[in-house]
Coordinates of C-alpha atoms and ligand atoms in Angstrom, one line a residue:
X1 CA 15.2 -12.2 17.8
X2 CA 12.3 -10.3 17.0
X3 CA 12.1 -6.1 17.3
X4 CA 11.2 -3.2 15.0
X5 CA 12.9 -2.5 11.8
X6 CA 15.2 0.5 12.7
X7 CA 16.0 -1.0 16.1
X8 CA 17.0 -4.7 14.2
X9 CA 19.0 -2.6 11.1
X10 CA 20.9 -0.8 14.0
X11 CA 21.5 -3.9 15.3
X12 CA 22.8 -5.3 12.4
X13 CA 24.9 -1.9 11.6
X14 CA 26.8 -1.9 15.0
X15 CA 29.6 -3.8 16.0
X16 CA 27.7 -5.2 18.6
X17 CA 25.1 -6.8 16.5
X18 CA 24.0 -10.3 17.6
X19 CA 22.8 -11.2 14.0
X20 CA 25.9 -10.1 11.5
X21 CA 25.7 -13.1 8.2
X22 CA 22.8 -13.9 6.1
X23 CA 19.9 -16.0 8.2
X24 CA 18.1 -19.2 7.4
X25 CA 14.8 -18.0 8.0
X26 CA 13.0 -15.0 8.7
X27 CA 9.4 -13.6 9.9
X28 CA 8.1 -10.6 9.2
X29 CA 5.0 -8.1 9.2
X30 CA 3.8 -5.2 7.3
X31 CA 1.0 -3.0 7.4
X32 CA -1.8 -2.3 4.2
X33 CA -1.9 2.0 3.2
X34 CA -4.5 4.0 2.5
X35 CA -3.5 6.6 -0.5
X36 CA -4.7 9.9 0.9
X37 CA -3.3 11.1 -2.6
X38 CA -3.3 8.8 -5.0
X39 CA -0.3 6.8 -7.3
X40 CA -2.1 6.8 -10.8
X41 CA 0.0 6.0 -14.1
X42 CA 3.4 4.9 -14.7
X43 CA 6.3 6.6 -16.2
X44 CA 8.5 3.6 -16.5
X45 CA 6.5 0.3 -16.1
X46 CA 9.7 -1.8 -16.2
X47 CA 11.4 -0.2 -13.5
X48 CA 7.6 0.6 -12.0
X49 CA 8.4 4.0 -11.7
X50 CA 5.5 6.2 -10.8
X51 CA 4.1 9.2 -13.0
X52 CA 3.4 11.3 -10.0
X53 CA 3.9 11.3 -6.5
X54 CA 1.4 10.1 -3.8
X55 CA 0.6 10.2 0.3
X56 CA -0.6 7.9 2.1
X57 CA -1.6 6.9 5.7
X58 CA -0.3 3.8 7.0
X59 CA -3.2 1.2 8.6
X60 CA -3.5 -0.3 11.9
X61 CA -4.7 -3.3 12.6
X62 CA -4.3 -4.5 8.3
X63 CA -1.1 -6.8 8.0
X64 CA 0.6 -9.0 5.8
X65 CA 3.0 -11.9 6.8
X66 CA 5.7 -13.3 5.7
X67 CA 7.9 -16.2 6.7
X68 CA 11.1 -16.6 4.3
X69 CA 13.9 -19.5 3.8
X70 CA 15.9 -21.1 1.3
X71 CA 15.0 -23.9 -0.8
X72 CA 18.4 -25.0 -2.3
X73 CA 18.0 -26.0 -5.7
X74 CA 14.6 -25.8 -8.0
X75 CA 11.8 -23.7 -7.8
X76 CA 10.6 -21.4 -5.7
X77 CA 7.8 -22.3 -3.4
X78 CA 4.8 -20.0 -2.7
X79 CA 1.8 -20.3 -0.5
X80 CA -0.6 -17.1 0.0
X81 CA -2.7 -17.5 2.1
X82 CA -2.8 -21.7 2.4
X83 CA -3.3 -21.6 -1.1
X84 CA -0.8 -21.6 -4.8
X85 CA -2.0 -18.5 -5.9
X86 CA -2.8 -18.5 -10.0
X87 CA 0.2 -18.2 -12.5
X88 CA 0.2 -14.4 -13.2
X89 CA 0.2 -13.6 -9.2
X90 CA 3.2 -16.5 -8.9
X91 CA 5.3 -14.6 -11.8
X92 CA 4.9 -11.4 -10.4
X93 CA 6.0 -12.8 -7.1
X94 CA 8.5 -14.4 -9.1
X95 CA 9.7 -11.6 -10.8
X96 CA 10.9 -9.9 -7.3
X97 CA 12.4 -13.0 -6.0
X98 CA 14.9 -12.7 -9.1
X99 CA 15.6 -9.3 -8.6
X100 CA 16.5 -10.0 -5.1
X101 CA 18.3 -12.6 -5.6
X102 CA 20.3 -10.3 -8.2
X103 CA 20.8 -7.8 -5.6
X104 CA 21.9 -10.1 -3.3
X105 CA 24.2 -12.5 -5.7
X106 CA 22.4 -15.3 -4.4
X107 CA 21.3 -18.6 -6.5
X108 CA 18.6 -20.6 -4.0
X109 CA 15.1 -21.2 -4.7
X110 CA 13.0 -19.8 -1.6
X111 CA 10.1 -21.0 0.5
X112 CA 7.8 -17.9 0.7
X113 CA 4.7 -18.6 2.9
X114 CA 2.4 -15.0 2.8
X115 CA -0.7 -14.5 5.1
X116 CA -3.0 -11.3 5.4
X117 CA -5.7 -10.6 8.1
X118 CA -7.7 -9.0 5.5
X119 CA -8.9 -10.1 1.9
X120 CA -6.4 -10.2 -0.9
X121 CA -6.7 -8.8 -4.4
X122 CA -9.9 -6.9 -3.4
X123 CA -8.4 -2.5 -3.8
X124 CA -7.5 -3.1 -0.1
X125 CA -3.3 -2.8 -0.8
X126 CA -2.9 -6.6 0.4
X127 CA 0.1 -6.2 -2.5
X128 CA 1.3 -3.3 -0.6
X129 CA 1.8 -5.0 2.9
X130 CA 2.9 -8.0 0.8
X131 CA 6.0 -6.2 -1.0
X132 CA 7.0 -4.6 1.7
X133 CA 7.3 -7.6 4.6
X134 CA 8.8 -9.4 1.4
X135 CA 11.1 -6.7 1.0
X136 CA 12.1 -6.5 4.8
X137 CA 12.2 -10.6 5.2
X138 CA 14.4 -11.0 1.9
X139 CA 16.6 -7.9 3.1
X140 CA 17.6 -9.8 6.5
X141 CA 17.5 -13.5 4.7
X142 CA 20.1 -12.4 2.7
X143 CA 21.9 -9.9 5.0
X144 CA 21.9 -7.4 2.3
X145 CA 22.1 -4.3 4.7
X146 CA 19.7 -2.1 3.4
X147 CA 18.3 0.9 4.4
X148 CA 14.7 1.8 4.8
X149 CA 14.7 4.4 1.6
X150 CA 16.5 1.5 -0.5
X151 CA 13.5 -0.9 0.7
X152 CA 10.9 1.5 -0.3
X153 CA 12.9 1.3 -3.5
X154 CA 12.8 -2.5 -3.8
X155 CA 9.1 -3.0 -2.7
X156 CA 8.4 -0.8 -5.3
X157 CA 9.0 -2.8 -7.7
X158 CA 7.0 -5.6 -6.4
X159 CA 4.1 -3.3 -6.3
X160 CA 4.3 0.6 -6.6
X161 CA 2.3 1.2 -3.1
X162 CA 4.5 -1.3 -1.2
X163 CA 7.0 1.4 -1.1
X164 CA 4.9 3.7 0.9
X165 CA 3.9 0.4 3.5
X166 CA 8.0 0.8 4.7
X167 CA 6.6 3.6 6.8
X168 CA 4.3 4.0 9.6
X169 CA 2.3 7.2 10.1
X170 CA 1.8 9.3 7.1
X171 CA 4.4 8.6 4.4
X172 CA 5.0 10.2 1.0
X173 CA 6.5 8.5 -2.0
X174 CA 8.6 11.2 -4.1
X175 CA 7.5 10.8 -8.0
X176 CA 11.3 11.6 -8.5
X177 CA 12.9 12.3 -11.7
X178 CA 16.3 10.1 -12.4
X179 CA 15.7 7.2 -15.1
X180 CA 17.3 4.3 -12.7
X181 CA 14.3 5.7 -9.9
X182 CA 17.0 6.3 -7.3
X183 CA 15.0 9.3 -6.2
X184 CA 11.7 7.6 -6.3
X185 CA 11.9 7.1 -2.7
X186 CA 9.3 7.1 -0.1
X187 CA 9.8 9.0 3.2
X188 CA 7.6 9.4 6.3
X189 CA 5.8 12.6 7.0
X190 CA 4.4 12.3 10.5
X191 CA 4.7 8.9 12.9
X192 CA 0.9 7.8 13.7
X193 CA 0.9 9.4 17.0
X194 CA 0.9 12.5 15.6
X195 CA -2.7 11.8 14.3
X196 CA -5.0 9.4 15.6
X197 CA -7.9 10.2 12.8
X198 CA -10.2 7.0 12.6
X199 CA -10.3 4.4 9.0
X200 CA -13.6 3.4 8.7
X201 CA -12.9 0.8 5.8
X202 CA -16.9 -0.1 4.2
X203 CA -15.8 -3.3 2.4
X204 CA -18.7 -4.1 -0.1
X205 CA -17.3 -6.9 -2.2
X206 CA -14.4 -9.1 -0.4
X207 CA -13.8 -11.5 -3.7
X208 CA -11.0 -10.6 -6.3
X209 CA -11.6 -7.8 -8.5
X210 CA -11.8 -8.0 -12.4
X211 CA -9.2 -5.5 -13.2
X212 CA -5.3 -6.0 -11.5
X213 CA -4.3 -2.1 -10.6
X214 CA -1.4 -2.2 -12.5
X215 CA -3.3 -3.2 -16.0
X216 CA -5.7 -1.2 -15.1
X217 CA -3.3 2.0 -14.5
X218 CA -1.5 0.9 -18.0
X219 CA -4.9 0.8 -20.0
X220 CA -6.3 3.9 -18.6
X221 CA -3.0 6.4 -19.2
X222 CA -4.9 6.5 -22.6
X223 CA -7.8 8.6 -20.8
X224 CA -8.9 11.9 -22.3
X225 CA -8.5 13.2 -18.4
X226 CA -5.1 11.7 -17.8
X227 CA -3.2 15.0 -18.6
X228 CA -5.3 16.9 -16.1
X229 CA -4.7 14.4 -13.4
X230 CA -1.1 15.0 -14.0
X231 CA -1.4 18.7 -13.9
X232 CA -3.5 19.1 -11.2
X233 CA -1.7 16.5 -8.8
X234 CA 1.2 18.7 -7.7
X235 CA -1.9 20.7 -6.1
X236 CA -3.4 17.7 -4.0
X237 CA 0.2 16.8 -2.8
X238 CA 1.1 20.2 -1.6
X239 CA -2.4 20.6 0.1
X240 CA -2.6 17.3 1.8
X241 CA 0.9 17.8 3.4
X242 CA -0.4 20.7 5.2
X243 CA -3.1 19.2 6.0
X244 CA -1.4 16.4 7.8
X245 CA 0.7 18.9 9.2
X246 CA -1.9 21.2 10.7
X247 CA -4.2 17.8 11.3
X248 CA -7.1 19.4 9.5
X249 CA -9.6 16.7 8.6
X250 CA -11.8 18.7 6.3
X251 CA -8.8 20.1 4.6
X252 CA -7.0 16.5 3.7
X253 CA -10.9 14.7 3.6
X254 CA -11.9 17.4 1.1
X255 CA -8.2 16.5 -1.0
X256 CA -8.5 13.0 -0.5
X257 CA -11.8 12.4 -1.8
X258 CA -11.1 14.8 -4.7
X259 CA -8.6 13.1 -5.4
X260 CA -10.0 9.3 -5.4
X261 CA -12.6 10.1 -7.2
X262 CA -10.6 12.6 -9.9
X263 CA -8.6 9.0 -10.0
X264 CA -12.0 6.8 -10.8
X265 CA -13.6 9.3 -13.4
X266 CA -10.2 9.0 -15.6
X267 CA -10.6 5.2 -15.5
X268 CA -14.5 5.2 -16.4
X269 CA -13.5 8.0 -19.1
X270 CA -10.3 5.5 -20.8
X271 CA -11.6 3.4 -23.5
X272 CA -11.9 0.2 -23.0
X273 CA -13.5 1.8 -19.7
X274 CA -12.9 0.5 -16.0
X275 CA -15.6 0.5 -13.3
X276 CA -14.2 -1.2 -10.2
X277 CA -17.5 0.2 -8.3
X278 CA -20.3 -2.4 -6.6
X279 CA -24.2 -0.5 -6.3
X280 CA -22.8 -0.7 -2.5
X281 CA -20.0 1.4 -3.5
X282 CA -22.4 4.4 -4.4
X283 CA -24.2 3.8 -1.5
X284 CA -21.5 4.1 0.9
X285 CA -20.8 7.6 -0.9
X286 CA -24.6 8.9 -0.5
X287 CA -24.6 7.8 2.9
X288 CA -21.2 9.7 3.6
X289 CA -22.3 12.6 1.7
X290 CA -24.9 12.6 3.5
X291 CA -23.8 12.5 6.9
X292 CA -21.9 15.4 5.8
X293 CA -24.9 17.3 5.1
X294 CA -26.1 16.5 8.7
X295 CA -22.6 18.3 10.0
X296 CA -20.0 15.2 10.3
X297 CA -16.7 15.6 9.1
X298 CA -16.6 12.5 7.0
X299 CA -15.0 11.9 3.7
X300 CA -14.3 9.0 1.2
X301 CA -11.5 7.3 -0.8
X302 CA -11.6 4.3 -3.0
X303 CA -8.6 2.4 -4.2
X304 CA -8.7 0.4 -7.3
X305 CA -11.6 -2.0 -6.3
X306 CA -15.4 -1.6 -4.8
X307 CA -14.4 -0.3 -1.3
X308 CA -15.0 2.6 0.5
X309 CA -12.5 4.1 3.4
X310 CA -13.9 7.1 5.1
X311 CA -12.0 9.3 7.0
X312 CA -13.7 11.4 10.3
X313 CA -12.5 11.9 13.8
X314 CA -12.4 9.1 16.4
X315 CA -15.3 11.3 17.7
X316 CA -17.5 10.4 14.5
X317 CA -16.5 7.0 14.2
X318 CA -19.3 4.8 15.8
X319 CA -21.8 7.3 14.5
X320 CA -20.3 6.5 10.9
X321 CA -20.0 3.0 11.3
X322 CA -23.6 2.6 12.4
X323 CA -24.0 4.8 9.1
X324 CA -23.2 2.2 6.7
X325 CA -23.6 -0.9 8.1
X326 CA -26.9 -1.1 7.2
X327 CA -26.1 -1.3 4.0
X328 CA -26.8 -4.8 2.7
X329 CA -23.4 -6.5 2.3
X330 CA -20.9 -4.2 3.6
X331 CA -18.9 -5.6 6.2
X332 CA -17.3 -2.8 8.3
X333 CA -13.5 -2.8 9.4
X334 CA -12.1 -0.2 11.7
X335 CA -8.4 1.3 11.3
X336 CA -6.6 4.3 12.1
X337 CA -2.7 5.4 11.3
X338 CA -0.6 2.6 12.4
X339 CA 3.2 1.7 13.0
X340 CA 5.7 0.6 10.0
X341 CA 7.0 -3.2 9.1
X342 CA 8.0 -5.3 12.0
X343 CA 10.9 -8.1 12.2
X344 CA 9.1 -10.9 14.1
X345 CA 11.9 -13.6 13.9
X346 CA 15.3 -14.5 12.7
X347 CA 16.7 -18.1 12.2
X348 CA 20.6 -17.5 12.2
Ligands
DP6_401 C1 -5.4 2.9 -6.5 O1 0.6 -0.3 -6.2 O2 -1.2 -2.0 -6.8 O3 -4.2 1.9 -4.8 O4 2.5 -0.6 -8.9 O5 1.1 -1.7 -10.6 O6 1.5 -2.9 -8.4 P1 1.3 -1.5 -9.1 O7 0.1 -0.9 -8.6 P2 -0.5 -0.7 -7.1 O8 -1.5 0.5 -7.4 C2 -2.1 1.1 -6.3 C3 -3.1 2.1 -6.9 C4 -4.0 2.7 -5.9 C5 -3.5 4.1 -5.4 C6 -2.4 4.1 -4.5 O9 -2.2 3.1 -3.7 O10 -1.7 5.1 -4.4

């Protein structure tokens, strides 16, 4: 059986559903995010809920995989990518697979086996497409019915920007205000048709990066400029909306580049200091900027590693590409807004 998500959840919700008990094995596929406006700083890092809220754009063409089963007694087994990824990356897997299995009152080890198209642990959200085809997979392995809200809500707390990858299009995940995050939801905005704008993604440095996000986000809440990220966020949120709604690029590239790099001066400002930027980094910027100065619409965002996405119309695109490519070691990917998480197969 293989279909997208809120075609195989109907499925499952009417009477006529083919699939109606947990499964023995399932496949499926999620897409990476860009954060047009960013998730900085945590207001409860046990239950990872966010300290403000955050849009993103959901990317074509960027996909994890994951293929789910039981493994009956003993430990759970995890491959990413081929490989046994190092003990801090298994516990935090780890950590999810308990509280799914809690959810779902269930005592079996799994076999988790997770692939990306695109390099992991490199600020390109490979823990956001991750989550949330984990969250999907585990959600039909164990026939736990839920919804896509409730799944933002559970990817969330594999990884704060999984909750946002439930959605295709333009999504928004609601900082909310309830202790037990049951209105720290994510919700779509606009489906991707609504907007083709092209995601030129300047990758400068595909190898791990030094800092994980979510230390990172931990060590730099101590940043003198923290409190004015806070107060200036509701701002950025309200502007980007319209933005998408009106599809104004130089409206939401102006707010999204304001607000990645508002995100990285905090970071370089916290003491001990992070700098996830490569000398490539800057240069992808100068060369953006500068195309700007010769009249294209282009703009930048950086996630929490060395590379650069740049937003412009498809129009621009090749012109931008051709922009930084030259630039020794960045390897150019193109994306655009994409579709949400896809079921690819159930074992009954
Ligand atoms: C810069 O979602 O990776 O990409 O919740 O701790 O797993 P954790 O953090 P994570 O952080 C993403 C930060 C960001 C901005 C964003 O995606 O909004």
């Amino acid at each position: 059986m293989r279909g997208s998500l809120t075609g195989f959840l109907t499925d499952r919700f009417s009477d006529g559903g083919q699939v109606s008990g947990p499964a023995v094995e399932v496949a499926a596929r999620a897409p990476a995010n860009l954060a047009l406006v960013k998730y900085w700083g945590k207001r409860d890092p046990a239950l990872n809920l966010p300290a403000v809220g955050s849009i993103s754009v959901t990317l074509a063409n960027l996909f994890s995989e994951v293929r789910v089963s039981r493994a009956g007694r003993g430990d759970d087994e995890l491959q990413v990518n081929g490989q046994c990824p190092p003990p801090e990356v298994t516990a935090k897997f780890r950590q999810f697979f308990d509280l799914v299995r809690l959810t779902a009152k269930e005592h079996e080890a799994l076999r988790v086996n997770v692939t990306t198209n695109f390099p992991i642990a490199a600020g390109l959200a490979s823990s956001a497409s991750t989550f949330a085809a984990l969250a999907v997979a585990l959600n039909a392995l164990f026939g736990l019915h839920l919804d896509l809200g409730q799944l933002s809500q559970l990817a969330r707390r594999g990884s704060g920007s999984a909750a946002r990858s439930l959605f295709g299009g333009f999504v928004e995940w609601l900082q909310g205000e309830a202790p037990d995050g049951s209105d720290s939801v994510a919700q779509p905005i606009v489906p991707p048709e609504h907007w083709p704008l092209a995601i030129v993604i300047a990758v400068t440095k595909p190898t791990p990066k030094k800092w994980a996000s979510s230390v990172a986000m931990t060590v730099t809440q101590s940043s003198p400029f923290f409190p004015a990220w806070l107060a200036s966020h509701a701002d950025d949120l309200r502007v980007a909306r319209q933005a998408i709604l009106d599809r104004d690029l130089r409206a939401l590239g102006e707010v999204a580049e304001h607000s990645a790099l508002k995100m990285h001066a905090l970071m370089m400002a916290a003491k001990p200091a992070v700098l996830y930027w490569e000398p490539a980094t800057v240069a992808v910027i100068q060369r953006v900027q500068a195309l700007r100065e010769a009249g294209i619409a282009a703009f930048v965002s950086i996630d929490a590693g060395p590379q650069v996405k740049i937003l412009c119309s498809q129009e621009d695109r090749e012109r931008t590409v051709a922009a930084v490519s030259g630039i020794s070691g960045v390897q150019v990917l193109r994306s655009q807004p994409g579709p949400g998480p896809e079921i690819l197969e159930i074992t009954p």
